[in-house]
PDB file of C-alpha atoms in Angstrom:
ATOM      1  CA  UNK C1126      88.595 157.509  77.802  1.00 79.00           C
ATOM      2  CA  UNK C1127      89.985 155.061  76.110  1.00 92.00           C
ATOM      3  CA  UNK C1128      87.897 152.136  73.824  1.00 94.00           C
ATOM      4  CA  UNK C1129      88.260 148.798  74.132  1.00 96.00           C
ATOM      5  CA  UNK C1130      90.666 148.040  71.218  1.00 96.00           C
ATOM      6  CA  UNK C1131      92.986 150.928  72.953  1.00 97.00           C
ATOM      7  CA  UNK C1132      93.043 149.076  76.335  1.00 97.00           C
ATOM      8  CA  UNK C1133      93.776 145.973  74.879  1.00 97.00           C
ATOM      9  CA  UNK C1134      96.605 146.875  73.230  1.00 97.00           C
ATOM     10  CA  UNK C1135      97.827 149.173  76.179  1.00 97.00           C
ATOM     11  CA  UNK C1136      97.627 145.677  78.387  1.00 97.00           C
ATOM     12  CA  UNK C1137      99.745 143.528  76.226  1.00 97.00           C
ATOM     13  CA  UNK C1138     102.462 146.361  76.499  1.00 97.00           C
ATOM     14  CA  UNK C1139     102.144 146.811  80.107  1.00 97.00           C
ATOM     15  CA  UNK C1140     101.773 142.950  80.187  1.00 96.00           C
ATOM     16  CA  UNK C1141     105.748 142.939  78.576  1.00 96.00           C
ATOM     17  CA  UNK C1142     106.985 146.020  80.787  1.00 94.00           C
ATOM     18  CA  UNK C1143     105.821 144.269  83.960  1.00 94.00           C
ATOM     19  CA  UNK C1144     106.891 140.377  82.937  1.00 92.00           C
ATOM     20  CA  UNK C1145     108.985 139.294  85.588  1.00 88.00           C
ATOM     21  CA  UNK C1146     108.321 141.452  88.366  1.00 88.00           C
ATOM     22  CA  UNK C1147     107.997 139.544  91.533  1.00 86.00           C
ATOM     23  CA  UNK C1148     104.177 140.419  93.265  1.00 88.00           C
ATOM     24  CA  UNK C1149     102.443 141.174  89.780  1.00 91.00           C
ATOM     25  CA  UNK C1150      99.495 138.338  90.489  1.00 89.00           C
ATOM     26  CA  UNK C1151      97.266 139.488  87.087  1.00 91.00           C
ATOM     27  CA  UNK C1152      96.865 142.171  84.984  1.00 95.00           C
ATOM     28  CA  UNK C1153      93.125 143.188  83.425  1.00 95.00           C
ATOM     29  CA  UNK C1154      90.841 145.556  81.904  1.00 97.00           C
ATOM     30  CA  UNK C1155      87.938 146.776  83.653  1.00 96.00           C
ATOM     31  CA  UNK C1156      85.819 149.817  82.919  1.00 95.00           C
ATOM     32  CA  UNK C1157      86.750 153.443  83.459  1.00 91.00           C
ATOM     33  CA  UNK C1158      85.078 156.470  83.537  1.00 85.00           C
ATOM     34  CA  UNK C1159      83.858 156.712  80.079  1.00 86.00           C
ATOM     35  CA  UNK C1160      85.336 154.158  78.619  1.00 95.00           C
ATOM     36  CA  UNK C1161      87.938 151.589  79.463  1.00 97.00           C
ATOM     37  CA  UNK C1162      91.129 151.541  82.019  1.00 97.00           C
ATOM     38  CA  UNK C1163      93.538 148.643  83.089  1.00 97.00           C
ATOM     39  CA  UNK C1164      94.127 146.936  86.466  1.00 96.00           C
ATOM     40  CA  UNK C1165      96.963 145.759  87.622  1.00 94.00           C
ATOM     41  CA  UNK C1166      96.641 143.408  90.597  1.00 92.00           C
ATOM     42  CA  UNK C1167      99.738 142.914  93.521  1.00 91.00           C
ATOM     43  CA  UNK C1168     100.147 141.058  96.013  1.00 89.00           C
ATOM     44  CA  UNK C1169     100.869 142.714  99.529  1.00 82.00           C
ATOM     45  CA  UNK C1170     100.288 146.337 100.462  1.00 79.00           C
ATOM     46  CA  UNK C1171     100.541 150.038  99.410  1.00 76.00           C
ATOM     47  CA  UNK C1172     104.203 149.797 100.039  1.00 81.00           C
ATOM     48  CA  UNK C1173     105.047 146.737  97.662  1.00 78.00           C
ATOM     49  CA  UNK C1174     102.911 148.052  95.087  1.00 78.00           C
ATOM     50  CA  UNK C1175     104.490 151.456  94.659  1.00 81.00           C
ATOM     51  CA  UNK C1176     107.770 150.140  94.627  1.00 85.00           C
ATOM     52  CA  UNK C1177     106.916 147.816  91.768  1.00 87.00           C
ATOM     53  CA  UNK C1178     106.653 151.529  89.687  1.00 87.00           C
ATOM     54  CA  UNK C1179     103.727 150.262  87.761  1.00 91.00           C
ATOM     55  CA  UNK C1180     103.007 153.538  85.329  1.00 92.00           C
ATOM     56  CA  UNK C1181     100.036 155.614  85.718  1.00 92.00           C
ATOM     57  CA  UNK C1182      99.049 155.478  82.017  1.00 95.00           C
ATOM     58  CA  UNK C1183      99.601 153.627  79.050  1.00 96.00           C
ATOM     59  CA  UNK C1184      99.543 155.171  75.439  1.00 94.00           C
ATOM     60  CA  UNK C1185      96.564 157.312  76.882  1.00 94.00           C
ATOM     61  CA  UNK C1186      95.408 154.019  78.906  1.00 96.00           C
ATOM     62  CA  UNK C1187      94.359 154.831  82.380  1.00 95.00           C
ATOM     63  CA  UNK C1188      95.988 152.053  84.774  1.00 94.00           C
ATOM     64  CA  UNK C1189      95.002 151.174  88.323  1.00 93.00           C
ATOM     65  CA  UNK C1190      96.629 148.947  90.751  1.00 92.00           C
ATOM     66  CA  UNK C1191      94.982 147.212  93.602  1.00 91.00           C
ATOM     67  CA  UNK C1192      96.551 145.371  96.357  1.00 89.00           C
ATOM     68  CA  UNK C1193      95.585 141.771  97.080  1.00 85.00           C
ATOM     69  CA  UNK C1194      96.449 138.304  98.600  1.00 76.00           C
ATOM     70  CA  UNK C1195      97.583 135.198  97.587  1.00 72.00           C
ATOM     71  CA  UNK C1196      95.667 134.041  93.696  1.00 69.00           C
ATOM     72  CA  UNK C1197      95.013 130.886  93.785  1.00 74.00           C
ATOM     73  CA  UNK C1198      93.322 128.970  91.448  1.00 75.00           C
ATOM     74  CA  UNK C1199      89.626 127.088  92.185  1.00 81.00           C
ATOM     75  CA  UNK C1200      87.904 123.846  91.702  1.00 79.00           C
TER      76      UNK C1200
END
């Protein structure tokens, strides 16, 4: 239940925690039950992103992590 001032701040921590960490393709905030989360994006599977010990929560921040393939970007 976080606002949106809460979950921006939360992401620029979680932003520093995870710098570095090879199969972190992007890190957002998208909307949560009643109010705001973040989402962590990985690339690979279940496996990868558990081992990548992403946290569940950030200063009361809700965070979510999705697996996905390769980011590239578009024309």
């Amino acid at each position: 239940m976080a606002d949106l001032d809460e979950a921006r701040r939360a992401k620029e921590e979680l932003k520093a925690a995870l710098a570095g960490r090879a199969g972190v393709s992007g890190i957002g905030i998208a909307p949560d039950d009643d109010g705001y989360g973040l989402l962590v994006r990985v690339r690979g599977d279940a496996v990868t992103a558990r081992r990548l010990d992403v946290p569940t929560h950030v200063h009361g921040v809700a965070v979510h992590v999705r697996t996905t393939g390769p980011v590239t970007a578009q024309r």
